[in-house]
Amino acid sequence: QVQLVESGGGSVQARGSLRLSCATSGLTASRYYMAWFRQTTGTEREGVAAIDELDTHGYARSVEGRFLISQDKVKRTLYLQMNNLKPEDTAMYYCAAVEVDWLEPPSRYIQSSYKYWGRGTQVSVSS
C-alpha cells in the first residue's frame, strides 16, 4: 500500500521561505515520477515541480527560480524548498507519485498523470 504524507506547511510573510516534505512508503518501482501540486478553492490542481528517479526535474513557470524540488532516496522523502514566497503561492500543496517508465514533459504537471496522492499541507503567504 502506497502512502504519501506531506508536512512543513505553515504561514509566512512574503519573501520568506518554507520547506515541504513528503514521506513516502510502498513505492517499489525503479522508474517513477514524483511531483508537487497546489490547489486553491475553486481552481484546478496545478503542477508546480516534478522529478524522476534520475533526479531530472522541472518547474512551472510561476515558480521557476524560486522553488527547488529534491529527493532523499534513502529516507524515501520528497522535498520542496520554496524561497521568495509570494501571496499568490498561498494554496494547499500536495505530493503525488506514479510508477511509470516515461511521462512526456507536459504530462508531468497534469493531475491525471499521477496515481498516488497525499492529503496536502497548507501554505499561507501574507503580504
PDB file of N, CA and C in Angstrom, residues 4-78:
ATOM      1  N   LEU A   4       1.656   8.572   0.993  1.00  0.00           N
ATOM      2  CA  LEU A   4       2.401   9.825   0.866  1.00  0.00           C
ATOM      3  C   LEU A   4       1.894  10.750   1.957  1.00  0.00           C
ATOM      4  N   VAL A   5       2.800  11.287   2.759  1.00  0.00           N
ATOM      5  CA  VAL A   5       2.394  12.149   3.869  1.00  0.00           C
ATOM      6  C   VAL A   5       3.200  13.443   3.825  1.00  0.00           C
ATOM      7  N   GLU A   6       2.506  14.542   3.571  1.00  0.00           N
ATOM      8  CA  GLU A   6       3.159  15.843   3.488  1.00  0.00           C
ATOM      9  C   GLU A   6       3.275  16.486   4.867  1.00  0.00           C
ATOM     10  N   SER A   7       4.278  17.343   4.993  1.00  0.00           N
ATOM     11  CA  SER A   7       4.449  18.152   6.192  1.00  0.00           C
ATOM     12  C   SER A   7       5.240  19.399   5.834  1.00  0.00           C
ATOM     13  N   GLY A   8       5.295  20.345   6.753  1.00  0.00           N
ATOM     14  CA  GLY A   8       6.127  21.523   6.558  1.00  0.00           C
ATOM     15  C   GLY A   8       5.392  22.781   6.149  1.00  0.00           C
ATOM     16  N   GLY A   9       4.103  22.678   5.924  1.00  0.00           N
ATOM     17  CA  GLY A   9       3.349  23.873   5.578  1.00  0.00           C
ATOM     18  C   GLY A   9       3.233  24.820   6.762  1.00  0.00           C
ATOM     19  N   GLY A  10       2.733  26.015   6.484  1.00  0.00           N
ATOM     20  CA  GLY A  10       2.560  26.992   7.551  1.00  0.00           C
ATOM     21  C   GLY A  10       2.281  28.365   6.992  1.00  0.00           C
ATOM     22  N   SER A  11       2.369  29.348   7.873  1.00  0.00           N
ATOM     23  CA  SER A  11       2.140  30.734   7.487  1.00  0.00           C
ATOM     24  C   SER A  11       3.462  31.480   7.482  1.00  0.00           C
ATOM     25  N   VAL A  12       3.672  32.276   6.449  1.00  0.00           N
ATOM     26  CA  VAL A  12       4.928  33.002   6.306  1.00  0.00           C
ATOM     27  C   VAL A  12       4.644  34.331   5.629  1.00  0.00           C
ATOM     28  N   GLN A  13       5.493  35.297   5.861  1.00  0.00           N
ATOM     29  CA  GLN A  13       5.342  36.575   5.175  1.00  0.00           C
ATOM     30  C   GLN A  13       5.979  36.507   3.789  1.00  0.00           C
ATOM     31  N   ALA A  14       5.547  37.394   2.946  1.00  0.00           N
ATOM     32  CA  ALA A  14       6.112  37.466   1.594  1.00  0.00           C
ATOM     33  C   ALA A  14       7.632  37.615   1.656  1.00  0.00           C
ATOM     34  N   ARG A  15       8.276  36.960   0.699  1.00  0.00           N
ATOM     35  CA  ARG A  15       9.741  36.897   0.580  1.00  0.00           C
ATOM     36  C   ARG A  15      10.360  35.915   1.563  1.00  0.00           C
ATOM     37  N   GLY A  16       9.528  35.249   2.363  1.00  0.00           N
ATOM     38  CA  GLY A  16      10.034  34.227   3.262  1.00  0.00           C
ATOM     39  C   GLY A  16      10.202  32.891   2.560  1.00  0.00           C
ATOM     40  N   SER A  17      10.600  31.876   3.343  1.00  0.00           N
ATOM     41  CA  SER A  17      10.873  30.541   2.804  1.00  0.00           C
ATOM     42  C   SER A  17      10.187  29.475   3.646  1.00  0.00           C
ATOM     43  N   LEU A  18       9.875  28.373   2.994  1.00  0.00           N
ATOM     44  CA  LEU A  18       9.381  27.170   3.663  1.00  0.00           C
ATOM     45  C   LEU A  18       9.944  25.967   2.938  1.00  0.00           C
ATOM     46  N   ARG A  19      10.082  24.857   3.651  1.00  0.00           N
ATOM     47  CA  ARG A  19      10.457  23.596   3.011  1.00  0.00           C
ATOM     48  C   ARG A  19       9.390  22.561   3.332  1.00  0.00           C
ATOM     49  N   LEU A  20       8.771  22.055   2.286  1.00  0.00           N
ATOM     50  CA  LEU A  20       7.796  20.991   2.425  1.00  0.00           C
ATOM     51  C   LEU A  20       8.477  19.639   2.299  1.00  0.00           C
ATOM     52  N   SER A  21       7.968  18.672   3.026  1.00  0.00           N
ATOM     53  CA  SER A  21       8.458  17.301   2.951  1.00  0.00           C
ATOM     54  C   SER A  21       7.308  16.367   2.623  1.00  0.00           C
ATOM     55  N   CYS A  22       7.623  15.283   1.944  1.00  0.00           N
ATOM     56  CA  CYS A  22       6.640  14.248   1.648  1.00  0.00           C
ATOM     57  C   CYS A  22       7.290  12.903   1.930  1.00  0.00           C
ATOM     58  N   ALA A  23       6.893  12.283   3.018  1.00  0.00           N
ATOM     59  CA  ALA A  23       7.402  10.965   3.369  1.00  0.00           C
ATOM     60  C   ALA A  23       6.626   9.913   2.590  1.00  0.00           C
ATOM     61  N   THR A  24       7.351   9.030   1.912  1.00  0.00           N
ATOM     62  CA  THR A  24       6.689   8.016   1.088  1.00  0.00           C
ATOM     63  C   THR A  24       6.941   6.625   1.640  1.00  0.00           C
ATOM     64  N   SER A  25       6.016   5.736   1.362  1.00  0.00           N
ATOM     65  CA  SER A  25       6.195   4.321   1.669  1.00  0.00           C
ATOM     66  C   SER A  25       5.410   3.517   0.650  1.00  0.00           C
ATOM     67  N   GLY A  26       5.908   2.334   0.350  1.00  0.00           N
ATOM     68  CA  GLY A  26       5.196   1.434  -0.540  1.00  0.00           C
ATOM     69  C   GLY A  26       5.518   1.572  -2.011  1.00  0.00           C
ATOM     70  N   LEU A  27       6.297   2.565  -2.397  1.00  0.00           N
ATOM     71  CA  LEU A  27       6.703   2.685  -3.799  1.00  0.00           C
ATOM     72  C   LEU A  27       7.844   1.716  -4.051  1.00  0.00           C
ATOM     73  N   THR A  28       7.710   0.873  -5.072  1.00  0.00           N
ATOM     74  CA  THR A  28       8.702  -0.174  -5.291  1.00  0.00           C
ATOM     75  C   THR A  28       9.362  -0.133  -6.668  1.00  0.00           C
ATOM     76  N   ALA A  29       8.785   0.583  -7.616  1.00  0.00           N
ATOM     77  CA  ALA A  29       9.324   0.584  -8.969  1.00  0.00           C
ATOM     78  C   ALA A  29      10.636   1.348  -9.039  1.00  0.00           C
ATOM     79  N   SER A  30      11.494   0.916  -9.962  1.00  0.00           N
ATOM     80  CA  SER A  30      12.775   1.597 -10.127  1.00  0.00           C
ATOM     81  C   SER A  30      12.620   2.883 -10.935  1.00  0.00           C
ATOM     82  N   ARG A  31      11.550   2.989 -11.693  1.00  0.00           N
ATOM     83  CA  ARG A  31      11.300   4.177 -12.502  1.00  0.00           C
ATOM     84  C   ARG A  31       9.997   4.808 -12.061  1.00  0.00           C
ATOM     85  N   TYR A  32      10.047   6.080 -11.819  1.00  0.00           N
ATOM     86  CA  TYR A  32       8.878   6.763 -11.279  1.00  0.00           C
ATOM     87  C   TYR A  32       9.008   8.266 -11.494  1.00  0.00           C
ATOM     88  N   TYR A  33       7.898   8.943 -11.281  1.00  0.00           N
ATOM     89  CA  TYR A  33       7.877  10.396 -11.217  1.00  0.00           C
ATOM     90  C   TYR A  33       7.192  10.791  -9.911  1.00  0.00           C
ATOM     91  N   MET A  34       7.700  11.853  -9.339  1.00  0.00           N
ATOM     92  CA  MET A  34       7.049  12.449  -8.178  1.00  0.00           C
ATOM     93  C   MET A  34       6.905  13.935  -8.447  1.00  0.00           C
ATOM     94  N   ALA A  35       5.892  14.529  -7.844  1.00  0.00           N
ATOM     95  CA  ALA A  35       5.622  15.932  -8.134  1.00  0.00           C
ATOM     96  C   ALA A  35       4.942  16.607  -6.952  1.00  0.00           C
ATOM     97  N   TRP A  36       5.018  17.910  -6.989  1.00  0.00           N
ATOM     98  CA  TRP A  36       4.257  18.758  -6.076  1.00  0.00           C
ATOM     99  C   TRP A  36       3.208  19.505  -6.885  1.00  0.00           C
ATOM    100  N   PHE A  37       1.997  19.463  -6.377  1.00  0.00           N
ATOM    101  CA  PHE A  37       0.885  20.211  -6.947  1.00  0.00           C
ATOM    102  C   PHE A  37       0.363  21.168  -5.881  1.00  0.00           C
ATOM    103  N   ARG A  38      -0.380  22.162  -6.334  1.00  0.00           N
ATOM    104  CA  ARG A  38      -1.042  23.050  -5.391  1.00  0.00           C
ATOM    105  C   ARG A  38      -2.436  23.387  -5.904  1.00  0.00           C
ATOM    106  N   GLN A  39      -3.284  23.725  -4.956  1.00  0.00           N
ATOM    107  CA  GLN A  39      -4.674  23.995  -5.312  1.00  0.00           C
ATOM    108  C   GLN A  39      -5.270  25.000  -4.343  1.00  0.00           C
ATOM    109  N   THR A  40      -6.006  25.959  -4.895  1.00  0.00           N
ATOM    110  CA  THR A  40      -6.806  26.873  -4.096  1.00  0.00           C
ATOM    111  C   THR A  40      -8.273  26.579  -4.369  1.00  0.00           C
ATOM    112  N   THR A  41      -9.117  27.048  -3.505  1.00  0.00           N
ATOM    113  CA  THR A  41     -10.540  26.758  -3.606  1.00  0.00           C
ATOM    114  C   THR A  41     -11.085  27.210  -4.953  1.00  0.00           C
ATOM    115  N   GLY A  42     -11.749  26.292  -5.632  1.00  0.00           N
ATOM    116  CA  GLY A  42     -12.390  26.624  -6.887  1.00  0.00           C
ATOM    117  C   GLY A  42     -11.491  26.590  -8.098  1.00  0.00           C
ATOM    118  N   THR A  43     -10.259  26.141  -7.932  1.00  0.00           N
ATOM    119  CA  THR A  43      -9.345  26.083  -9.073  1.00  0.00           C
ATOM    120  C   THR A  43      -8.878  24.652  -9.316  1.00  0.00           C
ATOM    121  N   GLU A  44      -8.326  24.427 -10.505  1.00  0.00           N
ATOM    122  CA  GLU A  44      -7.741  23.130 -10.820  1.00  0.00           C
ATOM    123  C   GLU A  44      -6.441  22.948 -10.040  1.00  0.00           C
ATOM    124  N   ARG A  45      -6.101  21.697  -9.787  1.00  0.00           N
ATOM    125  CA  ARG A  45      -4.836  21.406  -9.140  1.00  0.00           C
ATOM    126  C   ARG A  45      -3.717  21.677 -10.131  1.00  0.00           C
ATOM    127  N   GLU A  46      -2.740  22.468  -9.722  1.00  0.00           N
ATOM    128  CA  GLU A  46      -1.666  22.933 -10.595  1.00  0.00           C
ATOM    129  C   GLU A  46      -0.358  22.236 -10.250  1.00  0.00           C
ATOM    130  N   GLY A  47       0.283  21.638 -11.240  1.00  0.00           N
ATOM    131  CA  GLY A  47       1.584  21.045 -11.016  1.00  0.00           C
ATOM    132  C   GLY A  47       2.652  22.122 -10.974  1.00  0.00           C
ATOM    133  N   VAL A  48       3.477  22.131  -9.933  1.00  0.00           N
ATOM    134  CA  VAL A  48       4.490  23.171  -9.806  1.00  0.00           C
ATOM    135  C   VAL A  48       5.909  22.653  -9.969  1.00  0.00           C
ATOM    136  N   ALA A  49       6.154  21.373  -9.655  1.00  0.00           N
ATOM    137  CA  ALA A  49       7.502  20.826  -9.775  1.00  0.00           C
ATOM    138  C   ALA A  49       7.411  19.318  -9.882  1.00  0.00           C
ATOM    139  N   ALA A  50       8.299  18.737 -10.668  1.00  0.00           N
ATOM    140  CA  ALA A  50       8.303  17.283 -10.865  1.00  0.00           C
ATOM    141  C   ALA A  50       9.736  16.783 -10.914  1.00  0.00           C
ATOM    142  N   ILE A  51       9.912  15.509 -10.532  1.00  0.00           N
ATOM    143  CA  ILE A  51      11.245  14.905 -10.512  1.00  0.00           C
ATOM    144  C   ILE A  51      11.108  13.428 -10.813  1.00  0.00           C
ATOM    145  N   ASP A  52      12.138  12.847 -11.430  1.00  0.00           N
ATOM    146  CA  ASP A  52      12.105  11.398 -11.677  1.00  0.00           C
ATOM    147  C   ASP A  52      13.205  10.706 -10.878  1.00  0.00           C
ATOM    148  N   GLU A  53      13.347   9.391 -11.120  1.00  0.00           N
ATOM    149  CA  GLU A  53      14.291   8.610 -10.314  1.00  0.00           C
ATOM    150  C   GLU A  53      15.743   8.986 -10.610  1.00  0.00           C
ATOM    151  N   LEU A  54      15.977   9.678 -11.723  1.00  0.00           N
ATOM    152  CA  LEU A  54      17.328  10.125 -12.078  1.00  0.00           C
ATOM    153  C   LEU A  54      17.593  11.542 -11.585  1.00  0.00           C
ATOM    154  N   ASP A  55      16.641  12.104 -10.833  1.00  0.00           N
ATOM    155  CA  ASP A  55      16.730  13.485 -10.334  1.00  0.00           C
ATOM    156  C   ASP A  55      16.585  14.520 -11.437  1.00  0.00           C
ATOM    157  N   THR A  56      16.107  14.123 -12.591  1.00  0.00           N
ATOM    158  CA  THR A  56      15.737  15.100 -13.610  1.00  0.00           C
ATOM    159  C   THR A  56      14.508  15.845 -13.110  1.00  0.00           C
ATOM    160  N   HIS A  57      14.570  17.162 -13.111  1.00  0.00           N
ATOM    161  CA  HIS A  57      13.456  17.907 -12.533  1.00  0.00           C
ATOM    162  C   HIS A  57      13.082  19.099 -13.384  1.00  0.00           C
ATOM    163  N   GLY A  58      11.880  19.580 -13.158  1.00  0.00           N
ATOM    164  CA  GLY A  58      11.373  20.730 -13.892  1.00  0.00           C
ATOM    165  C   GLY A  58      10.344  21.461 -13.065  1.00  0.00           C
ATOM    166  N   TYR A  59       9.980  22.646 -13.561  1.00  0.00           N
ATOM    167  CA  TYR A  59       9.130  23.525 -12.783  1.00  0.00           C
ATOM    168  C   TYR A  59       8.119  24.249 -13.659  1.00  0.00           C
ATOM    169  N   ALA A  60       7.015  24.610 -13.034  1.00  0.00           N
ATOM    170  CA  ALA A  60       6.088  25.515 -13.692  1.00  0.00           C
ATOM    171  C   ALA A  60       6.736  26.901 -13.753  1.00  0.00           C
ATOM    172  N   ARG A  61       6.377  27.664 -14.754  1.00  0.00           N
ATOM    173  CA  ARG A  61       6.976  28.994 -14.925  1.00  0.00           C
ATOM    174  C   ARG A  61       6.715  29.881 -13.725  1.00  0.00           C
ATOM    175  N   SER A  62       5.601  29.677 -13.071  1.00  0.00           N
ATOM    176  CA  SER A  62       5.207  30.548 -11.954  1.00  0.00           C
ATOM    177  C   SER A  62       6.136  30.409 -10.746  1.00  0.00           C
ATOM    178  N   VAL A  63       6.889  29.295 -10.685  1.00  0.00           N
ATOM    179  CA  VAL A  63       7.748  29.076  -9.516  1.00  0.00           C
ATOM    180  C   VAL A  63       9.213  28.905  -9.891  1.00  0.00           C
ATOM    181  N   GLU A  64       9.517  28.857 -11.187  1.00  0.00           N
ATOM    182  CA  GLU A  64      10.895  28.600 -11.613  1.00  0.00           C
ATOM    183  C   GLU A  64      11.823  29.682 -11.079  1.00  0.00           C
ATOM    184  N   GLY A  65      12.948  29.246 -10.518  1.00  0.00           N
ATOM    185  CA  GLY A  65      13.910  30.177  -9.940  1.00  0.00           C
ATOM    186  C   GLY A  65      13.668  30.456  -8.468  1.00  0.00           C
ATOM    187  N   ARG A  66      12.484  30.057  -7.965  1.00  0.00           N
ATOM    188  CA  ARG A  66      12.173  30.276  -6.547  1.00  0.00           C
ATOM    189  C   ARG A  66      12.004  28.967  -5.776  1.00  0.00           C
ATOM    190  N   PHE A  67      11.513  27.934  -6.440  1.00  0.00           N
ATOM    191  CA  PHE A  67      11.267  26.637  -5.807  1.00  0.00           C
ATOM    192  C   PHE A  67      12.306  25.623  -6.282  1.00  0.00           C
ATOM    193  N   LEU A  68      12.636  24.676  -5.392  1.00  0.00           N
ATOM    194  CA  LEU A  68      13.570  23.616  -5.747  1.00  0.00           C
ATOM    195  C   LEU A  68      13.014  22.286  -5.245  1.00  0.00           C
ATOM    196  N   ILE A  69      12.830  21.340  -6.162  1.00  0.00           N
ATOM    197  CA  ILE A  69      12.367  20.001  -5.795  1.00  0.00           C
ATOM    198  C   ILE A  69      13.572  19.090  -5.662  1.00  0.00           C
ATOM    199  N   SER A  70      13.549  18.220  -4.662  1.00  0.00           N
ATOM    200  CA  SER A  70      14.643  17.277  -4.470  1.00  0.00           C
ATOM    201  C   SER A  70      14.094  16.046  -3.760  1.00  0.00           C
ATOM    202  N   GLN A  71      14.931  15.028  -3.686  1.00  0.00           N
ATOM    203  CA  GLN A  71      14.510  13.808  -3.004  1.00  0.00           C
ATOM    204  C   GLN A  71      15.682  13.181  -2.282  1.00  0.00           C
ATOM    205  N   ASP A  72      15.399  12.507  -1.192  1.00  0.00           N
ATOM    206  CA  ASP A  72      16.367  11.703  -0.460  1.00  0.00           C
ATOM    207  C   ASP A  72      15.910  10.259  -0.625  1.00  0.00           C
ATOM    208  N   LYS A  73      16.615   9.522  -1.471  1.00  0.00           N
ATOM    209  CA  LYS A  73      16.176   8.164  -1.782  1.00  0.00           C
ATOM    210  C   LYS A  73      16.353   7.217  -0.605  1.00  0.00           C
ATOM    211  N   VAL A  74      17.286   7.480   0.256  1.00  0.00           N
ATOM    212  CA  VAL A  74      17.471   6.633   1.440  1.00  0.00           C
ATOM    213  C   VAL A  74      16.302   6.837   2.398  1.00  0.00           C
ATOM    214  N   LYS A  75      15.943   8.089   2.631  1.00  0.00           N
ATOM    215  CA  LYS A  75      14.831   8.398   3.532  1.00  0.00           C
ATOM    216  C   LYS A  75      13.476   8.255   2.837  1.00  0.00           C
ATOM    217  N   ARG A  76      13.512   8.071   1.513  1.00  0.00           N
ATOM    218  CA  ARG A  76      12.265   7.958   0.737  1.00  0.00           C
ATOM    219  C   ARG A  76      11.382   9.185   0.974  1.00  0.00           C
ATOM    220  N   THR A  77      12.008  10.326   0.882  1.00  0.00           N
ATOM    221  CA  THR A  77      11.318  11.583   1.158  1.00  0.00           C
ATOM    222  C   THR A  77      11.529  12.555   0.011  1.00  0.00           C
ATOM    223  N   LEU A  78      10.460  13.206  -0.376  1.00  0.00           N
ATOM    224  CA  LEU A  78      10.469  14.244  -1.402  1.00  0.00           C
ATOM    225  C   LEU A  78      10.399  15.598  -0.704  1.00  0.00           C
TER     226      LEU A  78
END
